Amino acid sequence: MPIVVVHSNPLFWVRLCALVFSCVAFAVTVHGASLSHGTGDWFVFCWAFSFAGTLLVLLVELFGLQTRVPVSWKNFPITFACYASLLCLSASIIFPLYYLKGQTSQSETRDYRIIATVFSCLATIAYICEVSISKARPGEVAGYMATAPGLLKVCETFVACVIFVFISDPVSYDSHNALRWCLAVYCICFILSAAIIVLCICECTGCLPFPFARFLSAYALLAVIMYLSATIIWPIFKFDKKHRGTSFSSNNCGRNHGLCEWDKQMAVAVLTAVNFVLYLADLIYSARLVFVTV
């Protein structure tokens, strides 16, 4: 019979705070924020998913069931916390753009939306603190996902998901073959990074027919080269008039709720550069893992 273990370490209390903050954020939103736009479902998902996952982690920890779960408990909690921090961070930034931007009149609905934004920010801080506490320290034996390269993989896949959202609504990659290459870069790197995360969480890296560390270095080098090309190609074919691009946003762009088409294209360009930097850092860490520690 499982015994409830009450923890007094900071990690437990940080998770408890994240649980409460994310719960308040989605509960307030569902109760009175009046989200008529379809994007509202995404924000509710961010907070509800974070709440449910944190509740699961806390229950497993409290009942001491780490050895019975079918995943690596050295890798799963910090991976989830990193994703939850990114989800809540994105919700904290984008939610006000859609539901508070341009609203100056006082109303109960506006108050609910402000409360949801505040608690989303608090949840983000709590999850970032959890990642900071859980990550591996120098010389400490930990799972791959608790190391800098593992956390970078989470960030890389999340940034790629945001890019997919922006380039698919509206579709902005079918006007030229060079832009289709950028889409291929996003898809290939996302799939491989996600596969690495799954292999680590399921503890299946030993099943590979080649050394895992060398595979990480080779993949990081390939991803850096591919993302470098996308970082150069996307702005050229989206913002250069010689390639039928648009070098400025329309006057009505700032008046719309959320992001207009030009804003999304600019966001894709920025996020592509961000992912290039993340993969470059990943390459440096992975190279050190192979050539320094091996």
PDB file of C-alpha atoms in Angstrom:
ATOM      1  CA  MET A   1       0.000   0.000   0.000  1.00  0.00           C
ATOM      2  CA  PRO A   2       1.561   3.337  -1.016  1.00  0.00           C
ATOM      3  CA  ILE A   3       2.496   5.701   1.794  1.00  0.00           C
ATOM      4  CA  VAL A   4       1.976   9.424   1.454  1.00  0.00           C
ATOM      5  CA  VAL A   5       5.297  11.228   1.724  1.00  0.00           C
ATOM      6  CA  VAL A   6       5.065  14.891   2.725  1.00  0.00           C
ATOM      7  CA  HIS A   7       7.959  16.860   1.270  1.00  0.00           C
ATOM      8  CA  SER A   8       9.403  19.977   2.837  1.00  0.00           C
ATOM      9  CA  ASN A   9      11.969  20.782   0.145  1.00  0.00           C
ATOM     10  CA  PRO A  10      11.664  23.925  -2.010  1.00  0.00           C
ATOM     11  CA  LEU A  11      10.857  21.887  -5.135  1.00  0.00           C
ATOM     12  CA  PHE A  12       7.608  20.622  -3.593  1.00  0.00           C
ATOM     13  CA  TRP A  13       6.428  24.102  -2.642  1.00  0.00           C
ATOM     14  CA  VAL A  14       7.360  25.562  -6.016  1.00  0.00           C
ATOM     15  CA  ARG A  15       5.318  22.847  -7.719  1.00  0.00           C
ATOM     16  CA  LEU A  16       2.429  23.509  -5.365  1.00  0.00           C
ATOM     17  CA  CYS A  17       2.530  27.217  -6.234  1.00  0.00           C
ATOM     18  CA  ALA A  18       2.604  26.379  -9.946  1.00  0.00           C
ATOM     19  CA  LEU A  19      -0.392  24.093  -9.430  1.00  0.00           C
ATOM     20  CA  VAL A  20      -2.416  26.810  -7.693  1.00  0.00           C
ATOM     21  CA  PHE A  21      -1.469  29.605 -10.098  1.00  0.00           C
ATOM     22  CA  SER A  22      -2.241  27.613 -13.257  1.00  0.00           C
ATOM     23  CA  CYS A  23      -5.514  26.396 -11.735  1.00  0.00           C
ATOM     24  CA  VAL A  24      -6.615  29.964 -10.924  1.00  0.00           C
ATOM     25  CA  ALA A  25      -5.633  31.164 -14.403  1.00  0.00           C
ATOM     26  CA  PHE A  26      -7.781  28.690 -16.328  1.00  0.00           C
ATOM     27  CA  ALA A  27     -10.618  28.652 -13.765  1.00  0.00           C
ATOM     28  CA  VAL A  28     -10.993  32.435 -13.885  1.00  0.00           C
ATOM     29  CA  THR A  29     -10.802  32.399 -17.674  1.00  0.00           C
ATOM     30  CA  VAL A  30     -13.492  29.748 -18.038  1.00  0.00           C
ATOM     31  CA  HIS A  31     -15.707  31.401 -15.434  1.00  0.00           C
ATOM     32  CA  GLY A  32     -15.852  35.001 -16.582  1.00  0.00           C
ATOM     33  CA  ALA A  33     -13.321  35.990 -19.234  1.00  0.00           C
ATOM     34  CA  SER A  34     -15.815  35.523 -22.115  1.00  0.00           C
ATOM     35  CA  LEU A  35     -13.353  34.226 -24.690  1.00  0.00           C
ATOM     36  CA  SER A  36     -15.315  34.429 -27.927  1.00  0.00           C
ATOM     37  CA  HIS A  37     -12.283  34.131 -30.205  1.00  0.00           C
ATOM     38  CA  GLY A  38     -11.162  30.595 -31.098  1.00  0.00           C
ATOM     39  CA  THR A  39      -7.672  31.402 -29.813  1.00  0.00           C
ATOM     40  CA  GLY A  40      -9.096  31.316 -26.302  1.00  0.00           C
ATOM     41  CA  ASP A  41      -9.164  27.526 -26.380  1.00  0.00           C
ATOM     42  CA  TRP A  42      -5.371  27.538 -26.736  1.00  0.00           C
ATOM     43  CA  PHE A  43      -4.874  29.637 -23.600  1.00  0.00           C
ATOM     44  CA  VAL A  44      -7.233  27.462 -21.576  1.00  0.00           C
ATOM     45  CA  PHE A  45      -5.331  24.403 -22.817  1.00  0.00           C
ATOM     46  CA  CYS A  46      -1.979  25.924 -21.752  1.00  0.00           C
ATOM     47  CA  TRP A  47      -3.123  26.511 -18.187  1.00  0.00           C
ATOM     48  CA  ALA A  48      -5.230  23.342 -17.851  1.00  0.00           C
ATOM     49  CA  PHE A  49      -2.463  21.135 -19.288  1.00  0.00           C
ATOM     50  CA  SER A  50       0.081  22.675 -16.928  1.00  0.00           C
ATOM     51  CA  PHE A  51      -2.251  22.182 -13.964  1.00  0.00           C
ATOM     52  CA  ALA A  52      -3.042  18.549 -14.823  1.00  0.00           C
ATOM     53  CA  GLY A  53       0.594  17.611 -15.405  1.00  0.00           C
ATOM     54  CA  THR A  54       1.767  19.273 -12.194  1.00  0.00           C
ATOM     55  CA  LEU A  55      -0.994  17.530 -10.249  1.00  0.00           C
ATOM     56  CA  LEU A  56       0.165  14.197 -11.672  1.00  0.00           C
ATOM     57  CA  VAL A  57       3.791  14.874 -10.729  1.00  0.00           C
ATOM     58  CA  LEU A  58       2.817  15.896  -7.203  1.00  0.00           C
ATOM     59  CA  LEU A  59       0.667  12.798  -6.694  1.00  0.00           C
ATOM     60  CA  VAL A  60       3.424  10.494  -7.900  1.00  0.00           C
ATOM     61  CA  GLU A  61       5.915  12.209  -5.603  1.00  0.00           C
ATOM     62  CA  LEU A  62       3.561  12.210  -2.604  1.00  0.00           C
ATOM     63  CA  PHE A  63       2.707   8.512  -2.914  1.00  0.00           C
ATOM     64  CA  GLY A  64       6.274   7.463  -3.786  1.00  0.00           C
ATOM     65  CA  LEU A  65       5.290   5.874  -7.107  1.00  0.00           C
ATOM     66  CA  GLN A  66       8.358   6.986  -9.083  1.00  0.00           C
ATOM     67  CA  THR A  67       9.566   3.427  -9.663  1.00  0.00           C
ATOM     68  CA  ARG A  68       6.156   2.282 -10.932  1.00  0.00           C
ATOM     69  CA  VAL A  69       5.566   4.860 -13.638  1.00  0.00           C
ATOM     70  CA  PRO A  70       6.504   3.733 -17.187  1.00  0.00           C
ATOM     71  CA  VAL A  71       8.856   6.680 -17.810  1.00  0.00           C
ATOM     72  CA  SER A  72      12.193   7.881 -16.519  1.00  0.00           C
ATOM     73  CA  TRP A  73      11.443   9.978 -13.442  1.00  0.00           C
ATOM     74  CA  LYS A  74      14.872  11.626 -13.735  1.00  0.00           C
ATOM     75  CA  ASN A  75      13.765  13.084 -17.076  1.00  0.00           C
ATOM     76  CA  PHE A  76       9.975  13.448 -17.072  1.00  0.00           C
ATOM     77  CA  PRO A  77       9.270  16.062 -14.327  1.00  0.00           C
ATOM     78  CA  ILE A  78      11.822  18.601 -15.513  1.00  0.00           C
ATOM     79  CA  THR A  79      10.802  18.074 -19.150  1.00  0.00           C
ATOM     80  CA  PHE A  80       7.186  18.749 -18.264  1.00  0.00           C
ATOM     81  CA  ALA A  81       8.104  21.766 -16.110  1.00  0.00           C
ATOM     82  CA  CYS A  82      10.098  23.258 -18.976  1.00  0.00           C
ATOM     83  CA  TYR A  83       7.209  22.799 -21.413  1.00  0.00           C
ATOM     84  CA  ALA A  84       4.750  24.195 -18.851  1.00  0.00           C
ATOM     85  CA  SER A  85       6.909  27.279 -18.296  1.00  0.00           C
ATOM     86  CA  LEU A  86       7.039  27.914 -22.049  1.00  0.00           C
ATOM     87  CA  LEU A  87       3.285  27.360 -22.444  1.00  0.00           C
ATOM     88  CA  CYS A  88       2.434  29.722 -19.597  1.00  0.00           C
ATOM     89  CA  LEU A  89       4.971  32.263 -20.860  1.00  0.00           C
ATOM     90  CA  SER A  90       3.439  32.233 -24.335  1.00  0.00           C
ATOM     91  CA  ALA A  91      -0.049  32.554 -22.838  1.00  0.00           C
ATOM     92  CA  SER A  92       1.085  35.436 -20.623  1.00  0.00           C
ATOM     93  CA  ILE A  93       2.367  37.329 -23.662  1.00  0.00           C
ATOM     94  CA  ILE A  94      -0.231  36.500 -26.315  1.00  0.00           C
ATOM     95  CA  PHE A  95      -3.389  36.463 -24.143  1.00  0.00           C
ATOM     96  CA  PRO A  96      -3.271  40.254 -23.452  1.00  0.00           C
ATOM     97  CA  LEU A  97      -2.688  40.928 -27.153  1.00  0.00           C
ATOM     98  CA  TYR A  98      -5.970  39.237 -28.038  1.00  0.00           C
ATOM     99  CA  TYR A  99      -8.166  40.087 -25.054  1.00  0.00           C
ATOM    100  CA  LEU A 100      -6.774  43.218 -23.360  1.00  0.00           C
ATOM    101  CA  LYS A 101      -5.282  45.175 -26.252  1.00  0.00           C
ATOM    102  CA  GLY A 102      -7.271  48.332 -26.945  1.00  0.00           C
ATOM    103  CA  GLN A 103      -9.710  47.811 -24.046  1.00  0.00           C
ATOM    104  CA  THR A 104      -9.888  50.898 -21.861  1.00  0.00           C
ATOM    105  CA  SER A 105     -13.390  50.665 -20.417  1.00  0.00           C
ATOM    106  CA  GLN A 106     -13.846  49.064 -17.020  1.00  0.00           C
ATOM    107  CA  SER A 107     -15.876  45.859 -16.964  1.00  0.00           C
ATOM    108  CA  GLU A 108     -16.106  42.628 -15.004  1.00  0.00           C
ATOM    109  CA  THR A 109     -14.934  40.643 -18.034  1.00  0.00           C
ATOM    110  CA  ARG A 110     -11.830  42.828 -18.340  1.00  0.00           C
ATOM    111  CA  ASP A 111     -11.064  42.293 -14.644  1.00  0.00           C
ATOM    112  CA  TYR A 112     -11.257  38.517 -15.092  1.00  0.00           C
ATOM    113  CA  ARG A 113      -8.877  38.738 -18.027  1.00  0.00           C
ATOM    114  CA  ILE A 114      -6.407  40.826 -16.029  1.00  0.00           C
ATOM    115  CA  ILE A 115      -6.522  38.311 -13.171  1.00  0.00           C
ATOM    116  CA  ALA A 116      -5.915  35.443 -15.614  1.00  0.00           C
ATOM    117  CA  THR A 117      -2.908  37.282 -17.065  1.00  0.00           C
ATOM    118  CA  VAL A 118      -1.432  37.978 -13.625  1.00  0.00           C
ATOM    119  CA  PHE A 119      -1.757  34.375 -12.466  1.00  0.00           C
ATOM    120  CA  SER A 120      -0.392  33.135 -15.776  1.00  0.00           C
ATOM    121  CA  CYS A 121       2.712  35.247 -15.161  1.00  0.00           C
ATOM    122  CA  LEU A 122       2.975  33.875 -11.615  1.00  0.00           C
ATOM    123  CA  ALA A 123       2.670  30.309 -12.943  1.00  0.00           C
ATOM    124  CA  THR A 124       5.424  31.050 -15.448  1.00  0.00           C
ATOM    125  CA  ILE A 125       7.729  32.245 -12.670  1.00  0.00           C
ATOM    126  CA  ALA A 126       6.917  29.164 -10.574  1.00  0.00           C
ATOM    127  CA  TYR A 127       7.688  26.768 -13.422  1.00  0.00           C
ATOM    128  CA  ILE A 128      10.929  28.582 -14.238  1.00  0.00           C
ATOM    129  CA  CYS A 129      11.929  28.239 -10.590  1.00  0.00           C
ATOM    130  CA  GLU A 130      11.116  24.522 -10.728  1.00  0.00           C
ATOM    131  CA  VAL A 131      13.342  24.074 -13.777  1.00  0.00           C
ATOM    132  CA  SER A 132      16.105  26.050 -12.102  1.00  0.00           C
ATOM    133  CA  ILE A 133      15.930  23.902  -8.973  1.00  0.00           C
ATOM    134  CA  SER A 134      15.691  20.599 -10.894  1.00  0.00           C
ATOM    135  CA  LYS A 135      18.401  21.133 -13.505  1.00  0.00           C
ATOM    136  CA  ALA A 136      21.677  19.290 -13.151  1.00  0.00           C
ATOM    137  CA  ARG A 137      24.529  20.988 -11.335  1.00  0.00           C
ATOM    138  CA  PRO A 138      28.197  20.604 -12.395  1.00  0.00           C
ATOM    139  CA  GLY A 139      29.438  17.169 -11.402  1.00  0.00           C
ATOM    140  CA  GLU A 140      25.947  15.936 -10.506  1.00  0.00           C
ATOM    141  CA  VAL A 141      24.632  12.688 -11.987  1.00  0.00           C
ATOM    142  CA  ALA A 142      21.239  13.389 -13.582  1.00  0.00           C
ATOM    143  CA  GLY A 143      19.086  12.485 -16.547  1.00  0.00           C
ATOM    144  CA  TYR A 144      19.862  13.962 -19.951  1.00  0.00           C
ATOM    145  CA  MET A 145      16.758  16.170 -19.890  1.00  0.00           C
ATOM    146  CA  ALA A 146      18.014  17.849 -16.698  1.00  0.00           C
ATOM    147  CA  THR A 147      21.166  19.009 -18.493  1.00  0.00           C
ATOM    148  CA  ALA A 148      21.547  22.113 -20.636  1.00  0.00           C
ATOM    149  CA  PRO A 149      21.325  20.187 -23.971  1.00  0.00           C
ATOM    150  CA  GLY A 150      18.150  18.452 -22.805  1.00  0.00           C
ATOM    151  CA  LEU A 151      16.476  21.708 -21.802  1.00  0.00           C
ATOM    152  CA  LEU A 152      17.565  23.250 -25.100  1.00  0.00           C
ATOM    153  CA  LYS A 153      15.791  20.402 -26.927  1.00  0.00           C
ATOM    154  CA  VAL A 154      12.559  21.333 -25.158  1.00  0.00           C
ATOM    155  CA  CYS A 155      12.946  24.990 -26.138  1.00  0.00           C
ATOM    156  CA  GLU A 156      13.763  24.050 -29.739  1.00  0.00           C
ATOM    157  CA  THR A 157      10.639  21.934 -30.158  1.00  0.00           C
ATOM    158  CA  PHE A 158       8.434  24.554 -28.513  1.00  0.00           C
ATOM    159  CA  VAL A 159       9.742  27.361 -30.718  1.00  0.00           C
ATOM    160  CA  ALA A 160       9.161  25.141 -33.759  1.00  0.00           C
ATOM    161  CA  CYS A 161       5.542  24.570 -32.673  1.00  0.00           C
ATOM    162  CA  VAL A 162       4.972  28.326 -32.426  1.00  0.00           C
ATOM    163  CA  ILE A 163       6.479  28.745 -35.894  1.00  0.00           C
ATOM    164  CA  PHE A 164       4.070  26.107 -37.242  1.00  0.00           C
ATOM    165  CA  VAL A 165       1.135  28.074 -35.821  1.00  0.00           C
ATOM    166  CA  PHE A 166       2.256  31.326 -37.425  1.00  0.00           C
ATOM    167  CA  ILE A 167       3.051  29.916 -40.884  1.00  0.00           C
ATOM    168  CA  SER A 168      -0.176  27.924 -41.135  1.00  0.00           C
ATOM    169  CA  ASP A 169      -2.676  30.719 -40.353  1.00  0.00           C
ATOM    170  CA  PRO A 170      -2.562  32.044 -42.989  1.00  0.00           C
ATOM    171  CA  VAL A 171      -0.437  29.665 -45.059  1.00  0.00           C
ATOM    172  CA  SER A 172       2.740  31.626 -45.832  1.00  0.00           C
ATOM    173  CA  TYR A 173       5.175  29.066 -47.217  1.00  0.00           C
ATOM    174  CA  ASP A 174       3.639  28.046 -50.565  1.00  0.00           C
ATOM    175  CA  SER A 175       4.588  31.080 -52.673  1.00  0.00           C
ATOM    176  CA  HIS A 176       8.158  29.957 -53.422  1.00  0.00           C
ATOM    177  CA  ASN A 177      10.236  26.777 -53.259  1.00  0.00           C
ATOM    178  CA  ALA A 178      12.741  28.480 -50.948  1.00  0.00           C
ATOM    179  CA  LEU A 179       9.988  28.976 -48.369  1.00  0.00           C
ATOM    180  CA  ARG A 180       9.031  25.316 -48.704  1.00  0.00           C
ATOM    181  CA  TRP A 181      12.639  24.510 -47.834  1.00  0.00           C
ATOM    182  CA  CYS A 182      12.229  26.574 -44.660  1.00  0.00           C
ATOM    183  CA  LEU A 183       9.135  24.523 -43.810  1.00  0.00           C
ATOM    184  CA  ALA A 184      11.163  21.341 -44.361  1.00  0.00           C
ATOM    185  CA  VAL A 185      13.833  22.660 -41.992  1.00  0.00           C
ATOM    186  CA  TYR A 186      11.257  23.328 -39.271  1.00  0.00           C
ATOM    187  CA  CYS A 187       9.633  19.901 -39.698  1.00  0.00           C
ATOM    188  CA  ILE A 188      12.808  17.797 -39.879  1.00  0.00           C
ATOM    189  CA  CYS A 189      14.464  19.446 -36.883  1.00  0.00           C
ATOM    190  CA  PHE A 190      11.258  19.339 -34.846  1.00  0.00           C
ATOM    191  CA  ILE A 191      10.722  15.628 -35.503  1.00  0.00           C
ATOM    192  CA  LEU A 192      14.304  14.684 -34.627  1.00  0.00           C
ATOM    193  CA  SER A 193      14.387  16.826 -31.479  1.00  0.00           C
ATOM    194  CA  ALA A 194      11.026  15.431 -30.346  1.00  0.00           C
ATOM    195  CA  ALA A 195      12.274  11.880 -31.009  1.00  0.00           C
ATOM    196  CA  ILE A 196      15.341  12.523 -28.839  1.00  0.00           C
ATOM    197  CA  ILE A 197      13.131  13.770 -25.999  1.00  0.00           C
ATOM    198  CA  VAL A 198      10.880  10.706 -26.239  1.00  0.00           C
ATOM    199  CA  LEU A 199      13.892   8.361 -26.284  1.00  0.00           C
ATOM    200  CA  CYS A 200      15.283   9.996 -23.141  1.00  0.00           C
ATOM    201  CA  ILE A 201      11.974   9.976 -21.250  1.00  0.00           C
ATOM    202  CA  CYS A 202      11.352   6.335 -22.181  1.00  0.00           C
ATOM    203  CA  GLU A 203      15.005   5.409 -21.471  1.00  0.00           C
ATOM    204  CA  CYS A 204      15.480   3.892 -24.913  1.00  0.00           C
ATOM    205  CA  THR A 205      18.723   5.627 -25.895  1.00  0.00           C
ATOM    206  CA  GLY A 206      20.651   2.393 -25.331  1.00  0.00           C
ATOM    207  CA  CYS A 207      18.644   0.694 -28.076  1.00  0.00           C
ATOM    208  CA  LEU A 208      20.219   2.846 -30.784  1.00  0.00           C
ATOM    209  CA  PRO A 209      22.765   1.096 -33.057  1.00  0.00           C
ATOM    210  CA  PHE A 210      25.230   3.982 -32.613  1.00  0.00           C
ATOM    211  CA  PRO A 211      26.606   6.054 -29.710  1.00  0.00           C
ATOM    212  CA  PHE A 212      23.936   8.451 -28.499  1.00  0.00           C
ATOM    213  CA  ALA A 213      26.377  11.268 -27.665  1.00  0.00           C
ATOM    214  CA  ARG A 214      27.929  11.269 -31.131  1.00  0.00           C
ATOM    215  CA  PHE A 215      24.471  11.205 -32.705  1.00  0.00           C
ATOM    216  CA  LEU A 216      23.535  14.304 -30.700  1.00  0.00           C
ATOM    217  CA  SER A 217      26.613  16.170 -31.945  1.00  0.00           C
ATOM    218  CA  ALA A 218      26.046  15.173 -35.577  1.00  0.00           C
ATOM    219  CA  TYR A 219      22.380  16.125 -35.397  1.00  0.00           C
ATOM    220  CA  ALA A 220      23.117  19.469 -33.713  1.00  0.00           C
ATOM    221  CA  LEU A 221      25.618  20.316 -36.478  1.00  0.00           C
ATOM    222  CA  LEU A 222      23.071  19.425 -39.163  1.00  0.00           C
ATOM    223  CA  ALA A 223      20.357  21.472 -37.422  1.00  0.00           C
ATOM    224  CA  VAL A 224      22.635  24.512 -37.136  1.00  0.00           C
ATOM    225  CA  ILE A 225      23.394  24.413 -40.870  1.00  0.00           C
ATOM    226  CA  MET A 226      19.733  23.955 -41.799  1.00  0.00           C
ATOM    227  CA  TYR A 227      18.472  26.698 -39.489  1.00  0.00           C
ATOM    228  CA  LEU A 228      21.197  29.060 -40.675  1.00  0.00           C
ATOM    229  CA  SER A 229      19.868  28.664 -44.218  1.00  0.00           C
ATOM    230  CA  ALA A 230      16.277  29.235 -43.045  1.00  0.00           C
ATOM    231  CA  THR A 231      17.328  32.289 -41.010  1.00  0.00           C
ATOM    232  CA  ILE A 232      18.709  33.831 -44.205  1.00  0.00           C
ATOM    233  CA  ILE A 233      16.099  32.621 -46.694  1.00  0.00           C
ATOM    234  CA  TRP A 234      12.861  33.459 -44.838  1.00  0.00           C
ATOM    235  CA  PRO A 235      13.446  37.248 -44.494  1.00  0.00           C
ATOM    236  CA  ILE A 236      14.720  37.509 -48.080  1.00  0.00           C
ATOM    237  CA  PHE A 237      11.620  35.954 -49.636  1.00  0.00           C
ATOM    238  CA  LYS A 238       9.168  37.541 -47.191  1.00  0.00           C
ATOM    239  CA  PHE A 239      10.437  41.111 -46.831  1.00  0.00           C
ATOM    240  CA  ASP A 240      12.430  41.816 -50.014  1.00  0.00           C
ATOM    241  CA  LYS A 241      10.320  43.410 -52.749  1.00  0.00           C
ATOM    242  CA  LYS A 242      12.522  41.801 -55.428  1.00  0.00           C
ATOM    243  CA  HIS A 243      11.044  38.454 -54.357  1.00  0.00           C
ATOM    244  CA  ARG A 244       7.471  39.746 -53.986  1.00  0.00           C
ATOM    245  CA  GLY A 245       7.932  40.341 -50.292  1.00  0.00           C
ATOM    246  CA  THR A 246       6.470  43.097 -48.119  1.00  0.00           C
ATOM    247  CA  SER A 247       8.926  45.351 -46.340  1.00  0.00           C
ATOM    248  CA  PHE A 248       6.402  47.061 -44.041  1.00  0.00           C
ATOM    249  CA  SER A 249       3.177  46.363 -42.196  1.00  0.00           C
ATOM    250  CA  SER A 250      -0.119  47.890 -43.256  1.00  0.00           C
ATOM    251  CA  ASN A 251      -1.609  50.831 -41.405  1.00  0.00           C
ATOM    252  CA  ASN A 252      -4.465  48.663 -40.137  1.00  0.00           C
ATOM    253  CA  CYS A 253      -2.128  46.036 -38.741  1.00  0.00           C
ATOM    254  CA  GLY A 254      -1.779  47.601 -35.312  1.00  0.00           C
ATOM    255  CA  ARG A 255      -5.522  48.158 -34.978  1.00  0.00           C
ATOM    256  CA  ASN A 256      -6.432  44.478 -35.185  1.00  0.00           C
ATOM    257  CA  HIS A 257      -6.682  42.192 -32.194  1.00  0.00           C
ATOM    258  CA  GLY A 258      -3.729  39.847 -31.940  1.00  0.00           C
ATOM    259  CA  LEU A 259      -1.179  39.618 -34.722  1.00  0.00           C
ATOM    260  CA  CYS A 260      -1.787  40.465 -38.367  1.00  0.00           C
ATOM    261  CA  GLU A 261      -0.237  38.553 -41.279  1.00  0.00           C
ATOM    262  CA  TRP A 262       2.876  40.749 -41.510  1.00  0.00           C
ATOM    263  CA  ASP A 263       3.428  40.476 -37.747  1.00  0.00           C
ATOM    264  CA  LYS A 264       3.285  36.688 -37.978  1.00  0.00           C
ATOM    265  CA  GLN A 265       5.808  36.629 -40.824  1.00  0.00           C
ATOM    266  CA  MET A 266       8.137  38.831 -38.792  1.00  0.00           C
ATOM    267  CA  ALA A 267       7.600  36.592 -35.768  1.00  0.00           C
ATOM    268  CA  VAL A 268       8.588  33.564 -37.855  1.00  0.00           C
ATOM    269  CA  ALA A 269      11.789  35.338 -38.930  1.00  0.00           C
ATOM    270  CA  VAL A 270      12.644  36.193 -35.318  1.00  0.00           C
ATOM    271  CA  LEU A 271      11.784  32.734 -33.997  1.00  0.00           C
ATOM    272  CA  THR A 272      13.842  31.105 -36.742  1.00  0.00           C
ATOM    273  CA  ALA A 273      16.841  33.150 -35.608  1.00  0.00           C
ATOM    274  CA  VAL A 274      16.081  32.221 -31.989  1.00  0.00           C
ATOM    275  CA  ASN A 275      16.050  28.528 -32.847  1.00  0.00           C
ATOM    276  CA  PHE A 276      19.308  28.914 -34.774  1.00  0.00           C
ATOM    277  CA  VAL A 277      20.918  30.330 -31.612  1.00  0.00           C
ATOM    278  CA  LEU A 278      19.416  27.509 -29.519  1.00  0.00           C
ATOM    279  CA  TYR A 279      20.752  24.840 -31.872  1.00  0.00           C
ATOM    280  CA  LEU A 280      24.153  26.577 -31.932  1.00  0.00           C
ATOM    281  CA  ALA A 281      24.289  26.453 -28.132  1.00  0.00           C
ATOM    282  CA  ASP A 282      23.119  22.831 -28.328  1.00  0.00           C
ATOM    283  CA  LEU A 283      25.989  22.052 -30.711  1.00  0.00           C
ATOM    284  CA  ILE A 284      28.535  23.596 -28.352  1.00  0.00           C
ATOM    285  CA  TYR A 285      27.253  21.613 -25.371  1.00  0.00           C
ATOM    286  CA  SER A 286      26.991  18.385 -27.387  1.00  0.00           C
ATOM    287  CA  ALA A 287      30.511  18.805 -28.795  1.00  0.00           C
ATOM    288  CA  ARG A 288      31.851  19.252 -25.276  1.00  0.00           C
ATOM    289  CA  LEU A 289      29.965  16.135 -24.228  1.00  0.00           C
ATOM    290  CA  VAL A 290      31.740  14.091 -26.909  1.00  0.00           C
ATOM    291  CA  PHE A 291      35.202  15.594 -27.140  1.00  0.00           C
ATOM    292  CA  VAL A 292      35.710  16.582 -23.497  1.00  0.00           C
ATOM    293  CA  THR A 293      34.006  13.908 -21.415  1.00  0.00           C
ATOM    294  CA  VAL A 294      34.392  10.937 -23.766  1.00  0.00           C
TER     295      VAL A 294
END
